[in-house]
Tab-separated table of C-alpha atoms in Angstrom:
chain	number	residue	atom	x	y	z
U	903	MET	CA	-0.008	-0.253	-0.134
U	904	SER	CA	1.305	3.320	-0.876
U	905	LYS	CA	2.320	5.426	1.941
U	906	VAL	CA	3.141	9.156	2.886
U	907	ASP	CA	5.955	10.213	5.525
U	908	LEU	CA	3.761	13.116	6.380
U	909	GLY	CA	1.459	10.767	8.666
U	910	ARG	CA	4.526	9.752	10.549
U	911	THR	CA	5.766	13.511	11.032
U	912	VAL	CA	2.435	14.247	12.496
U	913	GLY	CA	2.331	11.493	14.737
U	914	ARG	CA	5.796	12.369	16.089
U	915	VAL	CA	4.844	16.116	16.549
U	916	LEU	CA	1.503	15.327	18.395
U	917	GLY	CA	2.752	12.443	20.210
U	918	ARG	CA	0.656	9.397	21.679
U	919	GLY	CA	-0.656	11.796	24.461
U	920	GLY	CA	-2.201	14.209	21.951
U	921	LEU	CA	-3.560	11.556	19.565
U	922	ILE	CA	-5.333	9.760	22.594
U	923	ALA	CA	-6.832	13.150	23.565
U	924	ILE	CA	-7.735	13.818	19.988
U	925	ILE	CA	-9.511	10.431	20.040
U	926	VAL	CA	-11.389	10.971	23.051
U	927	ALA	CA	-12.441	14.424	22.286
U	928	ALA	CA	-13.741	12.956	18.892
U	929	VAL	CA	-15.559	10.202	20.695
U	930	PHE	CA	-17.201	12.645	23.034
U	931	GLY	CA	-18.163	14.990	20.031
U	932	LEU	CA	-19.849	11.869	18.274
U	933	ILE	CA	-21.856	11.086	21.439
U	934	TRP	CA	-22.733	14.468	21.743
U	935	THR	CA	-23.900	15.012	18.097
U	936	LEU	CA	-26.033	11.559	18.472
U	937	THR	CA	-27.859	12.738	21.369
U	938	ILE	CA	-28.553	16.243	19.716
U	939	ALA	CA	-29.688	14.486	16.600
U	940	ALA	CA	-32.159	12.222	18.649
U	941	LEU	CA	-33.412	15.353	20.554
U	942	HIS	CA	-33.869	17.403	17.242
U	943	HIS	CA	-35.471	14.335	15.656
U	944	TYR	CA	-37.997	14.232	18.455
U	945	SER	CA	-38.361	18.087	18.291
U	946	ILE	CA	-39.336	17.739	14.622
U	947	ASN	CA	-41.901	15.050	14.989
U	948	GLY	CA	-43.288	16.070	18.351
U	949	PHE	CA	-43.450	19.786	17.997
U	950	ALA	CA	-43.217	20.453	13.971
U	951	SER	CA	-42.842	24.116	13.037
U	952	TYR	CA	-41.790	26.137	10.011
U	953	ASP	CA	-40.550	29.534	9.402
U	954	VAL	CA	-42.616	31.039	6.793
U	955	GLY	CA	-43.175	34.479	5.284
U	956	VAL	CA	-46.677	36.444	5.506
U	957	ALA	CA	-47.654	38.895	3.261
U	958	SER	CA	-50.292	41.440	4.454
U	959	PRO	CA	-52.031	44.297	2.749
U	960	LEU	CA	-51.278	47.737	4.272
U	961	ASP	CA	-55.052	48.133	5.719
U	962	VAL	CA	-54.601	44.924	7.661
U	963	ARG	CA	-51.252	45.694	9.124
U	964	PRO	CA	-50.506	49.535	9.099
U	965	ASP	CA	-48.264	49.384	11.996
U	966	LEU	CA	-45.489	47.621	10.303
U	967	VAL	CA	-44.035	49.875	7.475
U	968	ALA	CA	-45.748	53.161	6.496
U	969	GLY	CA	-45.798	54.135	3.021
U	970	ALA	CA	-45.802	50.574	1.741
U	971	ASP	CA	-48.824	48.620	-0.072
U	972	ILE	CA	-47.929	45.114	1.059
U	973	GLN	CA	-45.999	44.451	4.073
U	974	TYR	CA	-43.927	41.322	4.773
U	975	VAL	CA	-42.991	39.328	7.835
U	976	THR	CA	-41.859	36.073	8.872
U	977	ILE	CA	-43.631	33.880	11.340
U	978	ASN	CA	-43.231	30.553	12.984
U	979	PHE	CA	-45.928	28.097	11.769
U	980	THR	CA	-46.873	25.118	13.862
U	981	PRO	CA	-49.341	22.965	12.308
U	982	VAL	CA	-52.313	21.189	14.557
U	983	SER	CA	-51.958	18.111	12.463
U	984	PRO	CA	-48.472	17.519	10.863
U	985	ASP	CA	-48.277	16.110	7.533
U	986	PRO	CA	-46.425	13.059	7.708
U	987	THR	CA	-44.352	13.521	4.345
U	988	ALA	CA	-43.246	17.105	5.474
U	989	LEU	CA	-41.928	15.396	8.713
U	990	LEU	CA	-40.246	12.899	6.549
U	991	LEU	CA	-38.374	15.370	4.581
U	992	GLU	CA	-37.299	17.631	7.301
U	993	SER	CA	-36.279	14.501	9.179
U	994	ILE	CA	-33.909	13.409	6.421
U	995	GLY	CA	-32.843	16.876	5.713
U	996	VAL	CA	-32.006	17.592	9.523
U	997	GLY	CA	-30.624	14.169	9.981
U	998	SER	CA	-28.212	14.244	7.190
U	999	ARG	CA	-26.377	17.393	8.503
U	1000	TYR	CA	-25.782	15.262	11.620
U	1001	ALA	CA	-24.671	12.292	9.571
U	1002	VAL	CA	-21.940	14.060	7.779
U	1003	GLY	CA	-20.581	15.540	10.949
U	1004	MET	CA	-20.503	12.262	12.502
U	1005	LEU	CA	-18.746	11.072	9.431
U	1006	ALA	CA	-16.128	13.687	9.815
U	1007	GLY	CA	-15.580	12.568	13.679
U	1008	ILE	CA	-15.272	9.046	12.566
U	1009	LEU	CA	-12.469	9.946	10.023
U	1010	VAL	CA	-10.661	11.946	12.421
U	1011	ILE	CA	-10.501	9.084	15.046
U	1012	TRP	CA	-9.465	6.553	12.066
U	1013	LEU	CA	-6.785	8.821	11.317
U	1014	ALA	CA	-5.449	9.128	14.774
U	1015	VAL	CA	-5.507	5.402	15.417
U	1016	GLN	CA	-3.384	5.010	12.118
U	1017	LEU	CA	-0.847	7.443	13.568
U	1018	LEU	CA	-0.736	5.712	17.134
U	1019	ARG	CA	-0.262	2.484	14.889
U	1020	LYS	CA	2.731	4.386	13.289
U	1021	ARG	CA	0.978	3.730	9.969
U	1022	SER	CA	1.130	6.522	7.112
U	1023	PHE	CA	-1.524	8.068	4.875
U	1024	GLY	CA	-2.132	6.690	1.575
U	1025	LEU	CA	-4.590	6.219	-1.101
U	1026	GLY	CA	-7.211	4.751	1.406
U	1027	THR	CA	-6.896	7.986	3.509
U	1028	ALA	CA	-7.331	9.895	0.290
U	1029	GLY	CA	-10.459	8.080	-0.802
U	1030	LEU	CA	-12.149	8.501	2.704
U	1031	LEU	CA	-11.717	12.155	2.365
U	1032	GLY	CA	-13.222	12.017	-0.963
U	1033	VAL	CA	-16.082	10.255	0.438
U	1034	LEU	CA	-16.395	12.818	3.103
U	1035	ALA	CA	-16.080	15.644	0.592
U	1036	LEU	CA	-18.988	14.046	-1.531
U	1037	GLY	CA	-21.104	13.920	1.432
U	1038	MET	CA	-20.585	17.392	2.251
U	1039	PHE	CA	-21.577	18.590	-1.213
U	1040	ALA	CA	-24.644	16.397	-1.271
U	1041	VAL	CA	-25.998	17.519	2.209
U	1042	ALA	CA	-25.140	20.949	1.472
U	1043	ILE	CA	-27.395	20.784	-1.683
U	1044	VAL	CA	-30.232	18.550	-0.898
U	1045	ALA	CA	-30.626	19.186	2.813
U	1046	PRO	CA	-31.864	22.709	2.411
U	1047	MET	CA	-34.166	21.781	-0.545
U	1048	LEU	CA	-35.691	19.109	1.470
U	1049	GLU	CA	-36.418	21.344	4.458
U	1050	GLY	CA	-37.794	23.980	2.088
U	1051	GLN	CA	-40.066	21.352	0.372
U	1052	ALA	CA	-41.429	20.309	3.837
U	1053	ALA	CA	-42.436	23.659	4.664
U	1054	VAL	CA	-44.308	23.990	1.115
U	1055	LEU	CA	-46.015	20.726	2.026
U	1056	ALA	CA	-46.851	21.695	5.639
U	1057	VAL	CA	-48.609	24.851	4.254
U	1058	GLU	CA	-50.327	23.042	1.692
U	1059	ALA	CA	-51.465	20.567	4.114
U	1060	ALA	CA	-53.121	23.259	6.393
U	1061	GLY	CA	-54.847	24.976	3.654
U	1062	LEU	CA	-53.335	28.093	4.230
U	1063	PRO	CA	-53.808	30.700	1.193
U	1064	THR	CA	-50.366	31.078	-0.637
U	1065	GLU	CA	-51.878	33.598	-3.156
U	1066	PRO	CA	-53.668	36.999	-2.388
U	1067	SER	CA	-57.625	36.623	-2.864
U	1068	MET	CA	-58.972	38.507	-5.982
U	1069	PRO	CA	-62.341	40.204	-4.742
U	1070	THR	CA	-64.794	41.196	-7.240
U	1071	PHE	CA	-64.584	45.051	-6.131
U	1072	GLY	CA	-61.709	46.842	-4.354
U	1073	GLU	CA	-58.225	45.309	-3.223
U	1074	SER	CA	-57.864	42.192	-1.196
U	1075	ASP	CA	-57.624	42.720	2.566
U	1076	GLU	CA	-56.715	39.273	3.395
U	1077	THR	CA	-53.002	37.881	4.463
U	1078	TRP	CA	-51.503	35.047	2.508
U	1079	VAL	CA	-48.249	32.771	3.181
U	1080	ILE	CA	-45.330	32.523	1.185
U	1081	PRO	CA	-43.403	29.466	1.949
U	1082	PRO	CA	-39.798	28.984	1.232
U	1083	THR	CA	-39.357	27.753	-2.029
U	1084	PRO	CA	-36.363	25.421	-2.582
U	1085	HIS	CA	-33.772	27.217	-4.526
U	1086	TRP	CA	-30.036	27.333	-5.133
U	1087	GLN	CA	-29.788	30.334	-3.135
U	1088	GLY	CA	-30.705	28.335	-0.292
U	1089	PHE	CA	-27.668	26.036	-0.422
U	1090	ASP	CA	-25.431	25.411	2.511
U	1091	PHE	CA	-22.372	27.424	0.986
U	1092	SER	CA	-20.444	27.183	4.198
U	1093	LEU	CA	-20.634	23.515	3.860
U	1094	LEU	CA	-20.020	23.377	0.202
U	1095	ALA	CA	-16.762	25.471	1.084
U	1096	LEU	CA	-15.790	23.000	3.324
U	1097	GLY	CA	-16.421	19.940	0.915
U	1098	LEU	CA	-14.337	21.775	-1.605
U	1099	VAL	CA	-11.424	22.174	0.926
U	1100	THR	CA	-11.800	18.503	1.821
U	1101	GLY	CA	-11.889	17.339	-1.811
U	1102	LEU	CA	-8.604	19.163	-2.819
U	1103	CYS	CA	-6.953	17.631	0.199
U	1104	ALA	CA	-7.911	14.074	-0.943
U	1105	LEU	CA	-6.755	14.879	-4.304
U	1106	LEU	CA	-3.421	16.314	-3.234
U	1107	LEU	CA	-2.843	13.356	-0.888
U	1108	GLY	CA	-3.812	10.777	-3.688
U	1109	ARG	CA	-1.582	12.545	-5.795
U	1110	ALA	CA	1.495	12.549	-3.344
U	1111	SER	CA	0.775	8.580	-2.771
U	1112	ARG	CA	1.002	8.023	-6.752
U	1113	LEU	CA	4.313	10.191	-6.846
U	1114	GLN	CA	5.760	8.349	-4.041
U	1115	ASP	CA	4.954	5.030	-5.521
U	1116	ASP	CA	6.685	6.349	-8.804
U	1117	THR	CA	9.660	7.461	-7.012
U	1118	THR	CA	10.122	4.334	-5.132
U	1119	GLY	CA	9.897	2.392	-8.280
U	1120	LEU	CA	12.815	4.458	-9.672
U	1121	ILE	CA	15.303	3.511	-6.660
Protein backbone atom coordinates (compact mmCIF):
# COMPACT_ATOMS: atom_id res chain seq x y z
CA MET A 1 0.00 0.00 0.00
CA SER A 2 1.33 3.43 -0.89
CA LYS A 3 2.42 5.61 1.99
CA VAL A 4 3.23 9.23 2.71
CA ASP A 5 5.77 10.13 5.41
CA LEU A 6 3.66 13.14 6.39
CA GLY A 7 1.53 10.86 8.55
CA ARG A 8 4.51 9.73 10.63
CA THR A 9 5.74 13.31 10.95
CA VAL A 10 2.37 14.44 12.30
CA GLY A 11 2.34 11.48 14.66
CA ARG A 12 5.73 12.40 16.08
CA VAL A 13 4.72 16.04 16.52
CA LEU A 14 1.50 15.28 18.34
CA GLY A 15 2.80 12.33 20.38
CA ARG A 16 0.76 9.50 21.81
CA GLY A 17 -0.84 11.69 24.48
CA GLY A 18 -2.03 14.23 21.94
CA LEU A 19 -3.41 11.54 19.64
CA ILE A 20 -5.26 9.84 22.49
CA ALA A 21 -6.70 13.21 23.54
CA ILE A 22 -7.93 13.77 19.96
CA ILE A 23 -9.57 10.33 19.92
CA VAL A 24 -11.30 10.94 23.27
CA ALA A 25 -12.52 14.37 22.15
CA ALA A 26 -13.78 12.94 18.85
CA VAL A 27 -15.64 10.12 20.62
CA PHE A 28 -17.24 12.62 22.99
CA GLY A 29 -18.18 14.76 20.00
CA LEU A 30 -19.80 11.76 18.29
CA ILE A 31 -21.84 10.93 21.39
CA TRP A 32 -22.87 14.56 21.79
CA THR A 33 -23.84 14.86 18.11
CA LEU A 34 -25.86 11.64 18.27
CA THR A 35 -27.68 12.90 21.38
CA ILE A 36 -28.49 16.29 19.84
CA ALA A 37 -29.63 14.57 16.63
CA ALA A 38 -32.01 12.34 18.60
CA LEU A 39 -33.44 15.35 20.48
CA HIS A 40 -33.81 17.29 17.24
CA HIS A 41 -35.58 14.35 15.60
CA TYR A 42 -37.97 14.16 18.58
CA SER A 43 -38.60 17.90 18.33
CA ILE A 44 -39.37 17.66 14.60
CA ASN A 45 -41.90 14.88 15.04
CA GLY A 46 -43.38 16.04 18.35
CA PHE A 47 -43.42 19.82 17.87
CA ALA A 48 -43.29 20.43 14.13
CA SER A 49 -42.87 24.09 13.18
CA TYR A 50 -41.78 25.99 10.08
CA ASP A 51 -40.55 29.51 9.40
CA VAL A 52 -42.67 30.99 6.60
CA GLY A 53 -43.22 34.43 5.18
CA VAL A 54 -46.56 36.22 5.46
CA ALA A 55 -47.73 39.03 3.21
CA SER A 56 -50.33 41.46 4.53
CA PRO A 57 -51.98 44.42 2.75
CA LEU A 58 -51.27 47.75 4.35
CA ASP A 59 -54.87 48.15 5.55
CA VAL A 60 -54.51 44.98 7.63
CA ARG A 61 -51.19 45.80 9.33
CA PRO A 62 -50.56 49.57 9.09
CA ASP A 63 -48.24 49.37 12.10
CA LEU A 64 -45.44 47.57 10.24
CA VAL A 65 -44.03 49.92 7.60
CA ALA A 66 -45.67 53.16 6.61
CA GLY A 67 -45.87 54.11 2.96
CA ALA A 68 -45.98 50.56 1.56
CA ASP A 69 -48.76 48.65 -0.16
CA ILE A 70 -47.85 45.21 1.19
CA GLN A 71 -45.92 44.29 4.33
CA TYR A 72 -43.85 41.13 4.64
CA VAL A 73 -43.01 39.42 7.91
CA THR A 74 -41.69 36.00 8.93
CA ILE A 75 -43.66 33.86 11.36
CA ASN A 76 -43.18 30.45 12.96
CA PHE A 77 -46.02 28.25 11.73
CA THR A 78 -47.02 25.25 13.90
CA PRO A 79 -49.58 22.94 12.26
CA VAL A 80 -52.17 21.26 14.46
CA SER A 81 -51.92 18.02 12.45
CA PRO A 82 -48.44 17.78 10.90
CA ASP A 83 -48.19 16.34 7.41
CA PRO A 84 -46.28 13.01 7.56
CA THR A 85 -44.49 13.61 4.26
CA ALA A 86 -43.31 17.02 5.45
CA LEU A 87 -42.05 15.47 8.68
CA LEU A 88 -40.17 12.81 6.73
CA LEU A 89 -38.50 15.30 4.41
CA GLU A 90 -37.45 17.57 7.26
CA SER A 91 -36.14 14.61 9.27
CA ILE A 92 -34.03 13.45 6.32
CA GLY A 93 -32.70 16.94 5.67
CA VAL A 94 -31.78 17.63 9.28
CA GLY A 95 -30.52 14.10 9.91
CA SER A 96 -28.18 14.24 6.92
CA ARG A 97 -26.44 17.27 8.43
CA TYR A 98 -25.72 15.37 11.62
CA ALA A 99 -24.68 12.31 9.60
CA VAL A 100 -21.97 14.16 7.70
CA GLY A 101 -20.67 15.62 10.98
CA MET A 102 -20.48 12.15 12.50
CA LEU A 103 -18.71 10.86 9.39
CA ALA A 104 -16.08 13.58 9.82
CA GLY A 105 -15.63 12.59 13.48
CA ILE A 106 -15.22 8.92 12.58
CA LEU A 107 -12.58 9.86 9.99
CA VAL A 108 -10.67 11.88 12.59
CA ILE A 109 -10.68 8.89 14.95
CA TRP A 110 -9.49 6.58 12.17
CA LEU A 111 -6.61 8.93 11.25
CA ALA A 112 -5.53 9.24 14.89
CA VAL A 113 -5.59 5.46 15.33
CA GLN A 114 -3.50 5.04 12.20
CA LEU A 115 -0.93 7.44 13.61
CA LEU A 116 -0.90 5.61 16.96
CA ARG A 117 -0.16 2.41 15.05
CA LYS A 118 2.61 4.29 13.23
CA ARG A 119 0.89 3.87 9.91
CA SER A 120 1.24 6.45 7.16
CA PHE A 121 -1.46 8.09 5.08
CA GLY A 122 -2.00 6.66 1.61
CA LEU A 123 -4.58 6.15 -1.11
CA GLY A 124 -7.02 4.69 1.41
CA THR A 125 -6.99 7.92 3.41
CA ALA A 126 -7.41 9.94 0.21
CA GLY A 127 -10.43 7.82 -0.68
CA LEU A 128 -12.03 8.36 2.72
CA LEU A 129 -11.50 12.11 2.43
CA GLY A 130 -13.07 12.00 -1.02
CA VAL A 131 -16.14 10.20 0.36
CA LEU A 132 -16.46 12.81 3.11
CA ALA A 133 -16.15 15.62 0.54
CA LEU A 134 -18.89 14.09 -1.64
CA GLY A 135 -21.09 13.72 1.44
CA MET A 136 -20.60 17.39 2.30
CA PHE A 137 -21.49 18.45 -1.23
CA ALA A 138 -24.62 16.29 -1.25
CA VAL A 139 -25.85 17.49 2.15
CA ALA A 140 -25.13 21.16 1.36
CA ILE A 141 -27.34 20.94 -1.73
CA VAL A 142 -30.03 18.40 -0.86
CA ALA A 143 -30.72 19.15 2.83
CA PRO A 144 -31.88 22.78 2.36
CA MET A 145 -34.10 21.74 -0.55
CA LEU A 146 -35.73 18.98 1.49
CA GLU A 147 -36.34 21.33 4.40
CA GLY A 148 -37.83 23.95 2.08
CA GLN A 149 -40.08 21.39 0.41
CA ALA A 150 -41.20 20.20 3.85
CA ALA A 151 -42.42 23.72 4.66
CA VAL A 152 -44.26 23.91 1.33
CA LEU A 153 -46.05 20.61 1.99
CA ALA A 154 -46.91 21.65 5.55
CA VAL A 155 -48.51 24.89 4.34
CA GLU A 156 -50.46 23.06 1.63
CA ALA A 157 -51.66 20.39 4.08
CA ALA A 158 -52.91 23.09 6.48
CA GLY A 159 -54.90 24.73 3.68
CA LEU A 160 -53.31 28.15 4.18
CA PRO A 161 -53.69 30.65 1.32
CA THR A 162 -50.50 31.05 -0.71
CA GLU A 163 -51.82 33.73 -3.07
CA PRO A 164 -53.78 36.95 -2.49
CA SER A 165 -57.52 36.67 -2.99
CA MET A 166 -59.05 38.50 -5.93
CA PRO A 167 -62.24 40.25 -4.76
CA THR A 168 -64.76 41.44 -7.31
CA PHE A 169 -64.60 45.02 -6.07
CA GLY A 170 -61.73 46.76 -4.34
CA GLU A 171 -58.43 45.33 -3.14
CA SER A 172 -57.80 42.19 -1.14
CA ASP A 173 -57.65 42.67 2.62
CA GLU A 174 -56.54 39.12 3.44
CA THR A 175 -53.07 37.94 4.31
CA TRP A 176 -51.39 35.02 2.54
CA VAL A 177 -48.44 32.75 3.28
CA ILE A 178 -45.20 32.63 1.27
CA PRO A 179 -43.51 29.27 1.97
CA PRO A 180 -39.75 29.03 1.34
CA THR A 181 -39.42 27.76 -2.23
CA PRO A 182 -36.45 25.38 -2.72
CA HIS A 183 -33.82 27.37 -4.62
CA TRP A 184 -30.06 27.26 -5.23
CA GLN A 185 -29.66 30.39 -3.12
CA GLY A 186 -30.70 28.30 -0.12
CA PHE A 187 -27.73 25.95 -0.47
CA ASP A 188 -25.41 25.66 2.53
CA PHE A 189 -22.44 27.49 1.01
CA SER A 190 -20.31 27.11 4.14
CA LEU A 191 -20.59 23.33 3.92
CA LEU A 192 -19.95 23.51 0.16
CA ALA A 193 -16.73 25.41 0.81
CA LEU A 194 -15.67 22.92 3.48
CA GLY A 195 -16.42 20.07 1.08
CA LEU A 196 -14.32 21.76 -1.60
CA VAL A 197 -11.33 22.07 0.74
CA THR A 198 -11.73 18.45 1.86
CA GLY A 199 -11.94 17.29 -1.75
CA LEU A 200 -8.79 19.21 -2.66
CA CYS A 201 -6.97 17.61 0.28
CA ALA A 202 -8.10 14.19 -0.96
CA LEU A 203 -6.81 14.91 -4.47
CA LEU A 204 -3.46 16.23 -3.22
CA LEU A 205 -2.95 13.29 -0.88
CA GLY A 206 -3.80 10.81 -3.62
CA ARG A 207 -1.42 12.56 -6.00
CA ALA A 208 1.36 12.56 -3.40
CA SER A 209 0.88 8.83 -2.81
CA ARG A 210 1.13 8.05 -6.51
CA LEU A 211 4.22 10.23 -6.91
CA GLN A 212 5.91 8.46 -4.02
CA ASP A 213 5.09 5.10 -5.60
CA ASP A 214 6.65 6.25 -8.86
CA THR A 215 9.72 7.58 -7.08
CA THR A 216 10.14 4.35 -5.08
CA GLY A 217 9.94 2.30 -8.27
CA LEU A 218 12.82 4.25 -9.80
CA ILE A 219 15.18 3.54 -6.92
